[in-house]
PDB file of C-alpha atoms in Angstrom:
ATOM      1  CA  MET A  29     -12.589   6.186 -15.479  1.00  0.00           C
ATOM      2  CA  ASN A  30     -11.654   2.553 -14.895  1.00  0.00           C
ATOM      3  CA  LEU A  31     -10.867   1.260 -11.436  1.00  0.00           C
ATOM      4  CA  TYR A  32      -7.587  -0.486 -10.741  1.00  0.00           C
ATOM      5  CA  LYS A  33      -7.691  -4.016  -9.368  1.00  0.00           C
ATOM      6  CA  ILE A  34      -5.977  -4.364  -5.991  1.00  0.00           C
ATOM      7  CA  THR A  35      -4.050  -7.492  -5.072  1.00  0.00           C
ATOM      8  CA  ILE A  36      -2.417  -8.077  -1.699  1.00  0.00           C
ATOM      9  CA  THR A  37       0.504 -10.430  -1.209  1.00  0.00           C
ATOM     10  CA  ARG A  38       0.060 -13.178   1.350  1.00  0.00           C
ATOM     11  CA  SER A  39       2.720 -11.628   3.599  1.00  0.00           C
ATOM     12  CA  ALA A  40       1.092  -8.180   3.431  1.00  0.00           C
ATOM     13  CA  SER A  41      -2.267  -9.736   4.267  1.00  0.00           C
ATOM     14  CA  LYS A  42      -0.767 -11.445   7.323  1.00  0.00           C
ATOM     15  CA  GLU A  43       0.879  -8.192   8.409  1.00  0.00           C
ATOM     16  CA  LEU A  44      -2.434  -6.357   8.079  1.00  0.00           C
ATOM     17  CA  LYS A  45      -4.254  -8.953  10.192  1.00  0.00           C
ATOM     18  CA  LYS A  46      -1.658  -8.628  12.977  1.00  0.00           C
ATOM     19  CA  LEU A  47      -2.177  -4.880  13.317  1.00  0.00           C
ATOM     20  CA  PRO A  48      -4.547  -3.389  15.909  1.00  0.00           C
ATOM     21  CA  ARG A  49      -8.127  -2.783  14.778  1.00  0.00           C
ATOM     22  CA  LYS A  50      -7.672   0.999  15.025  1.00  0.00           C
ATOM     23  CA  VAL A  51      -4.767   0.849  12.569  1.00  0.00           C
ATOM     24  CA  ASN A  52      -6.727  -1.464  10.244  1.00  0.00           C
ATOM     25  CA  ASN A  53      -9.556   1.069  10.221  1.00  0.00           C
ATOM     26  CA  GLN A  54      -7.035   3.708   9.063  1.00  0.00           C
ATOM     27  CA  LEU A  55      -5.301   1.602   6.409  1.00  0.00           C
ATOM     28  CA  ILE A  56      -8.168  -0.242   4.709  1.00  0.00           C
ATOM     29  CA  PRO A  57      -9.817   2.933   3.325  1.00  0.00           C
ATOM     30  CA  LEU A  58      -6.421   4.029   1.975  1.00  0.00           C
ATOM     31  CA  ILE A  59      -5.963   0.688   0.226  1.00  0.00           C
ATOM     32  CA  LYS A  60      -9.471   0.805  -1.250  1.00  0.00           C
ATOM     33  CA  GLY A  61      -8.870   4.385  -2.402  1.00  0.00           C
ATOM     34  CA  LEU A  62      -5.937   3.227  -4.522  1.00  0.00           C
ATOM     35  CA  ALA A  63      -8.412   1.564  -6.901  1.00  0.00           C
ATOM     36  CA  ILE A  64      -9.710   5.016  -7.817  1.00  0.00           C
ATOM     37  CA  ASP A  65      -6.451   6.976  -7.626  1.00  0.00           C
ATOM     38  CA  PRO A  66      -3.266   4.855  -7.561  1.00  0.00           C
ATOM     39  CA  ARG A  67      -1.102   7.932  -7.032  1.00  0.00           C
ATOM     40  CA  PRO A  68      -2.877  10.065  -4.411  1.00  0.00           C
ATOM     41  CA  ALA A  69      -1.260  13.274  -3.194  1.00  0.00           C
ATOM     42  CA  SER A  70      -0.201  11.505   0.009  1.00  0.00           C
ATOM     43  CA  SER A  71       1.809   8.883  -1.913  1.00  0.00           C
ATOM     44  CA  SER A  72       5.432   9.067  -2.982  1.00  0.00           C
ATOM     45  CA  LYS A  73       7.839   6.933  -4.948  1.00  0.00           C
ATOM     46  CA  LEU A  74      10.437   5.086  -2.936  1.00  0.00           C
ATOM     47  CA  ARG A  75      13.989   6.250  -3.469  1.00  0.00           C
ATOM     48  CA  GLY A  76      16.320   3.848  -5.191  1.00  0.00           C
ATOM     49  CA  ASN A  77      13.500   1.740  -6.578  1.00  0.00           C
ATOM     50  CA  ASN A  78      11.405   3.099  -9.416  1.00  0.00           C
ATOM     51  CA  GLN A  79       8.658   0.499  -9.210  1.00  0.00           C
ATOM     52  CA  TYR A  80       7.485   0.910  -5.600  1.00  0.00           C
ATOM     53  CA  TRP A  81       5.287   3.575  -4.030  1.00  0.00           C
ATOM     54  CA  ARG A  82       4.341   4.247  -0.425  1.00  0.00           C
ATOM     55  CA  ILE A  83       1.489   5.778   1.482  1.00  0.00           C
ATOM     56  CA  ARG A  84       1.920   6.957   5.048  1.00  0.00           C
ATOM     57  CA  SER A  85      -0.736   6.796   7.723  1.00  0.00           C
ATOM     58  CA  GLY A  86       0.656   7.894  11.056  1.00  0.00           C
ATOM     59  CA  ASN A  87       3.490   5.505  11.902  1.00  0.00           C
ATOM     60  CA  TYR A  88       2.342   2.896   9.384  1.00  0.00           C
ATOM     61  CA  ARG A  89       3.244   2.446   5.731  1.00  0.00           C
ATOM     62  CA  ILE A  90       1.724   0.703   2.736  1.00  0.00           C
ATOM     63  CA  ILE A  91       4.262  -0.274   0.067  1.00  0.00           C
ATOM     64  CA  TYR A  92       2.835  -1.061  -3.351  1.00  0.00           C
ATOM     65  CA  SER A  93       3.549  -1.255  -7.068  1.00  0.00           C
ATOM     66  CA  ILE A  94       1.428  -0.055  -9.976  1.00  0.00           C
ATOM     67  CA  ASP A  95       1.021  -1.724 -13.365  1.00  0.00           C
ATOM     68  CA  ASP A  96      -0.779   0.823 -15.533  1.00  0.00           C
ATOM     69  CA  HIS A  97      -0.981  -1.447 -18.589  1.00  0.00           C
ATOM     70  CA  VAL A  98      -3.278  -3.963 -16.898  1.00  0.00           C
ATOM     71  CA  GLN A  99      -4.482  -1.582 -14.155  1.00  0.00           C
ATOM     72  CA  ILE A 100      -3.336  -3.656 -11.193  1.00  0.00           C
ATOM     73  CA  ILE A 101      -1.986  -2.453  -7.864  1.00  0.00           C
ATOM     74  CA  ASP A 102       0.036  -4.976  -5.864  1.00  0.00           C
ATOM     75  CA  ILE A 103       0.212  -4.296  -2.130  1.00  0.00           C
ATOM     76  CA  ILE A 104       3.679  -5.592  -1.241  1.00  0.00           C
ATOM     77  CA  LYS A 105       4.153  -4.724   2.441  1.00  0.00           C
ATOM     78  CA  ILE A 106       2.186  -3.177   5.264  1.00  0.00           C
ATOM     79  CA  GLY A 107       3.656  -2.320   8.617  1.00  0.00           C
ATOM     80  CA  HIS A 108       5.167   0.062  11.122  1.00  0.00           C
ATOM     81  CA  ARG A 109       7.630   2.539   9.664  1.00  0.00           C
ATOM     82  CA  LYS A 110      10.552   1.092  11.640  1.00  0.00           C
ATOM     83  CA  ASP A 111      10.002  -2.385  10.150  1.00  0.00           C
ATOM     84  CA  VAL A 112       8.412  -1.972   6.730  1.00  0.00           C
ATOM     85  CA  TYR A 113      11.584  -1.050   4.820  1.00  0.00           C
ATOM     86  CA  ARG A 114      13.573  -4.031   6.099  1.00  0.00           C
ATOM     87  CA  ASP A 115      13.863  -7.101   3.880  1.00  0.00           C
TER      88      ASP A 115
END
């Protein structure tokens, strides 16, 4: 089984760095786990947009897209549930 490559947008990286250490310790293993299984049981597709997926961890969300042809996962947004869906 091949691992997916994970890329993180600059804005998602900044959002991750702003979060408390406790939250980072919850989210980083989830992000790393996407390389093995890009569609874990805890993930779901976002409504209204067929290309984005989300993983929930408490009150925080990771929004990402999957490109199966080249096996790349792009982390688009990371943040609190009240803010992460806003553009």
